[in-house]
Amino acid sequence: MKTKGFIFDLDGVIVDTAKYHFLAWKKLANSLDISFSEAENEQLKGVSRVKSLEKILSWGNKTISEDTFNRLMAEKNEDYLGHISKMDEDEILPDVPRVLNLLKKEKQLISLGSASKNARTILERVSLNTCFDAIVDGNDVSKAKPDPEVFLIAAKQLGIAPKNCIVFEDSIAGVEAANVANMISVGIGSEDVLGHAQHIFKDFTEISDEFIKALIER
Ligand code: B16
Ligand code: MG
C-alpha cells in the first residue's frame, strides 16, 4: 500500500473561523474609521496576522506607529480568541471527520499546514489535536503563504516527498503555495476563486471515498 502525506489547511477547510476573523477585524477597522466588508475579509484568508493589518491600513490610507500597530494586533487577537473560546466539535465542517477517519483507516500520514498562530488552540477546542501526525502553523514559519514553506516543513515532518503530498486549501495564496511546492492542490471553495487548484470541490461532502483512494494510489 502506498503512503501519501495529506496536508490540511485549518481556517476554511477544517473549521470556519473566517467569520470570527471577520468580526474581530471589522471591529478594529471601524475603530480606525476604515470600512470593512465580507469582500475585504475574503482577501485576508490565508494571509498572516501582520500582513492582514498592513492591508487594512493601506485600504484606509492610514499610517500608525509600530507601538500602535503591535497594540492593535494584540487587541484583535484577544477579541478573536474570545470567539474561539466558545467553539466545540460541532464547528468541524461537514464530512471532514469522514475523510480524516478514512485516511487513518488507510494508514496515510496527516499534517496541519496553517498560517494561524492560534491553530493548536483551535484544534483543542474542536477536539482534533490528537488526530495529526504533524502540526505546522504560523509559529513555525518565517515566510507566509503563497510561499510554500509551511507545506514543505509539513512534508519534511511527515517524511514524505512533496510530490507525494496532497494539500486541501480554501485560499488563493494557499493553493498557490501548494502548487509552488510541487504538491497536488485540492481547492475547497468556489471555482471562480480557486481556479488554479488541480482539483476543486465546494466542500468535503463532494469528496468521495473513491477520490481519496485514487489519490493514495496515484
Ligand atoms: P492568526 P489558515 C489563516 O489560517 C487565516 O485564513 C487568516 O485569515 C489569518 O489571518 C491567519 O490564519 C493568521 O491567523 O491571527 O490566528 O495567527 O487558513 O492558514 O488556517
Ligand atoms: Mg484557510
Coordinates of C-alpha atoms and ligand atoms in Angstrom, one line a residue:
M1 CA 0.0 0.0 0.0
K2 CA 1.2 3.5 -0.8
T3 CA 1.7 6.2 1.9
K4 CA 0.9 9.8 1.0
G5 CA 1.1 12.9 3.0
F6 CA -2.3 14.7 3.4
I7 CA -1.9 18.3 4.5
F8 CA -4.9 20.2 5.7
D9 CA -5.2 24.0 6.0
L10 CA -7.3 24.9 9.1
D11 CA -9.4 28.0 8.6
G12 CA -11.9 27.4 5.9
V13 CA -11.0 23.8 5.5
I14 CA -11.5 22.1 8.8
V15 CA -13.4 24.8 10.6
D16 CA -15.0 28.1 9.5
T17 CA -13.1 30.6 11.7
A18 CA -13.2 33.3 8.9
K19 CA -16.4 34.5 10.4
Y20 CA -14.6 35.2 13.7
H21 CA -11.6 36.8 12.0
F22 CA -14.3 39.0 10.2
L23 CA -15.9 40.2 13.4
A24 CA -12.5 41.0 15.1
W25 CA -11.0 42.7 12.0
K26 CA -14.2 44.7 11.4
K27 CA -14.3 46.0 15.0
L28 CA -10.6 47.1 14.6
A29 CA -11.1 48.6 11.1
N30 CA -14.2 50.5 12.1
S31 CA -12.4 51.9 15.2
L32 CA -10.0 53.5 12.8
D33 CA -12.8 54.7 10.5
I34 CA -11.9 52.2 7.8
S35 CA -14.9 50.4 6.3
F36 CA -14.6 46.6 6.3
S37 CA -17.0 44.2 4.5
E38 CA -17.0 40.4 3.6
A39 CA -15.2 41.3 0.3
E40 CA -12.2 42.7 2.3
N41 CA -12.3 39.7 4.6
E42 CA -12.1 37.3 1.6
Q43 CA -8.7 39.0 0.7
L44 CA -7.4 38.2 4.2
K45 CA -8.0 34.5 4.0
G46 CA -4.7 32.5 4.5
V47 CA -2.9 35.8 5.0
S48 CA -0.8 36.2 8.2
R49 CA -1.9 38.5 11.0
V50 CA 0.8 41.1 10.3
K51 CA 0.1 41.2 6.6
S52 CA -3.7 41.4 7.3
L53 CA -3.3 44.5 9.4
E54 CA -0.9 46.1 6.8
K55 CA -3.6 45.5 4.1
I56 CA -6.4 47.0 6.2
L57 CA -4.3 50.1 7.0
S58 CA -3.4 50.5 3.3
W59 CA -7.1 50.3 2.3
G60 CA -7.8 53.1 4.7
N61 CA -4.7 55.1 3.8
K62 CA -3.6 55.1 7.4
T63 CA -0.1 55.2 8.9
I64 CA 0.5 54.3 12.5
S65 CA 3.5 53.9 14.8
E66 CA 5.0 50.5 15.5
D67 CA 3.7 50.5 19.0
T68 CA 0.1 51.2 17.9
F69 CA 0.5 48.5 15.2
N70 CA 1.5 45.9 17.9
R71 CA -1.2 47.0 20.3
L72 CA -3.9 46.8 17.6
M73 CA -2.7 43.3 16.6
A74 CA -2.8 42.2 20.2
E75 CA -6.3 43.6 20.7
K76 CA -7.6 42.0 17.5
N77 CA -6.2 38.6 18.7
E78 CA -7.7 38.9 22.1
D79 CA -11.1 39.7 20.5
Y80 CA -10.7 36.7 18.1
L81 CA -9.7 34.4 21.0
G82 CA -12.9 35.4 22.8
H83 CA -14.9 33.9 19.9
I84 CA -12.6 30.8 19.6
S85 CA -13.1 30.0 23.3
K86 CA -16.7 29.2 22.6
M87 CA -16.0 26.7 19.8
D88 CA -16.6 23.0 20.1
E89 CA -16.6 20.0 17.8
D90 CA -20.0 21.0 16.2
E91 CA -18.0 23.6 14.3
I92 CA -16.0 21.0 12.4
L93 CA -17.1 21.4 8.7
P94 CA -19.3 18.7 7.2
D95 CA -17.6 15.4 6.2
V96 CA -14.2 16.4 7.4
P97 CA -14.3 13.7 10.1
R98 CA -15.3 11.1 7.5
V99 CA -12.2 12.0 5.3
L100 CA -9.9 12.1 8.3
N101 CA -11.2 8.7 9.5
L102 CA -10.7 7.2 6.0
L103 CA -7.1 8.4 5.9
K104 CA -6.4 6.9 9.3
K105 CA -8.0 3.6 8.2
E106 CA -5.9 3.6 5.1
K107 CA -2.8 4.3 7.2
Q108 CA -2.0 7.6 5.5
L109 CA 0.0 10.4 7.1
I110 CA -1.8 13.6 8.1
S111 CA -0.5 17.1 8.8
L112 CA -1.9 20.5 9.5
G113 CA -0.5 23.4 7.4
S114 CA -2.0 26.6 8.7
A115 CA -0.9 30.3 8.7
S116 CA -2.6 30.7 12.1
K117 CA -0.7 31.2 15.3
N118 CA -3.8 30.0 17.1
A119 CA -4.1 26.7 15.3
R120 CA -3.3 24.5 18.3
T121 CA -5.8 26.3 20.4
I122 CA -8.5 25.8 17.8
L123 CA -7.7 22.1 17.3
E124 CA -8.0 21.6 21.0
R125 CA -11.4 23.4 21.1
V126 CA -12.8 21.1 18.4
S127 CA -11.0 18.0 19.9
L128 CA -8.9 17.3 16.8
N129 CA -5.5 18.0 18.5
T130 CA -4.5 14.3 18.6
C131 CA -5.6 13.5 15.1
F132 CA -2.5 14.8 13.3
D133 CA 0.9 13.2 12.7
A134 CA 2.4 16.7 12.4
I135 CA 1.1 20.2 13.1
V136 CA 2.8 23.1 11.3
D137 CA 1.3 26.6 11.9
G138 CA 2.1 30.3 11.9
N139 CA 4.5 29.8 14.8
D140 CA 6.8 27.6 12.7
V141 CA 7.2 29.6 9.6
S142 CA 9.2 32.7 8.6
K143 CA 7.5 33.2 5.2
A144 CA 3.7 33.4 4.8
K145 CA 1.7 31.7 2.0
P146 CA 1.9 31.9 -1.0
D147 CA 5.5 30.9 0.0
P148 CA 5.4 27.1 0.2
E149 CA 7.4 27.0 3.4
V150 CA 4.6 25.8 5.7
F151 CA 3.7 22.9 3.4
L152 CA 7.4 21.9 2.8
I153 CA 8.0 21.8 6.6
A154 CA 4.9 19.6 6.9
A155 CA 6.2 17.2 4.2
K156 CA 9.5 17.0 5.9
Q157 CA 8.0 16.3 9.3
L158 CA 5.9 13.5 7.8
G159 CA 8.9 12.2 5.9
I160 CA 7.1 12.3 2.6
A161 CA 8.4 13.8 -0.7
P162 CA 6.5 16.9 -1.7
K163 CA 5.3 15.3 -5.0
N164 CA 3.6 12.7 -2.8
C165 CA 1.7 15.2 -0.7
I166 CA -1.8 16.5 -1.2
V167 CA -2.9 19.9 0.1
F168 CA -6.5 20.9 1.0
E169 CA -6.8 24.7 0.9
D170 CA -9.5 27.3 0.7
S171 CA -7.4 30.4 0.0
I172 CA -5.8 31.7 -3.2
A173 CA -2.5 32.1 -1.5
G174 CA -2.6 28.6 -0.1
V175 CA -3.4 26.9 -3.4
E176 CA -0.5 28.9 -5.0
A177 CA 1.8 27.7 -2.2
A178 CA 0.8 24.1 -2.7
N179 CA 1.4 24.4 -6.5
V180 CA 4.8 26.0 -5.9
A181 CA 5.7 23.2 -3.5
N182 CA 5.0 20.7 -6.3
M183 CA 2.2 19.1 -4.3
I184 CA -1.3 18.1 -5.5
S185 CA -3.6 21.0 -4.7
V186 CA -7.2 20.5 -3.8
G187 CA -9.2 23.7 -3.6
I188 CA -12.1 23.8 -1.1
G189 CA -14.5 26.6 -2.2
S190 CA -15.6 28.2 -5.4
E191 CA -14.1 27.7 -8.8
D192 CA -14.2 31.4 -9.5
V193 CA -11.7 32.0 -6.7
L194 CA -9.6 28.8 -6.7
G195 CA -9.4 28.1 -10.5
H196 CA -5.7 27.5 -10.2
A197 CA -6.2 24.4 -8.0
Q198 CA -5.7 20.9 -9.6
H199 CA -9.0 19.7 -8.2
I200 CA -11.8 21.9 -6.8
F201 CA -14.7 20.9 -4.5
K202 CA -17.3 23.1 -2.9
D203 CA -16.7 21.3 0.4
F204 CA -15.8 17.8 1.8
T205 CA -19.3 16.5 1.2
E206 CA -18.4 16.5 -2.5
I207 CA -15.2 14.5 -2.0
S208 CA -15.9 10.8 -2.3
D209 CA -14.0 7.9 -0.6
E210 CA -13.1 6.8 -4.1
F211 CA -11.4 10.1 -4.9
I212 CA -9.3 9.9 -1.7
K213 CA -8.4 6.2 -2.5
A214 CA -7.4 7.3 -6.0
L215 CA -5.1 10.0 -4.6
I216 CA -3.5 7.4 -2.4
E217 CA -2.9 5.0 -5.3
R218 CA -1.7 7.7 -7.8
Ligands
B16_1 P1 -3.9 34.1 13.4 P2 -5.3 29.3 7.6 C1 -5.2 31.8 8.4 O1 -5.4 30.5 8.7 C2 -6.5 32.6 8.2 O2 -7.1 32.1 7.0 C3 -6.2 34.0 8.1 O3 -7.4 34.8 7.9 C4 -5.5 34.5 9.3 O4 -5.2 35.9 9.3 C5 -4.2 33.7 9.5 O5 -4.5 32.3 9.6 C6 -3.5 34.1 10.8 O6 -4.3 33.8 11.9 O7 -4.2 35.6 13.6 O8 -4.8 33.2 14.2 O9 -2.4 33.8 13.6 O10 -6.4 29.5 6.7 O11 -3.9 29.3 7.0 O12 -5.5 28.0 8.5
MG2 MG -7.6 28.8 5.1

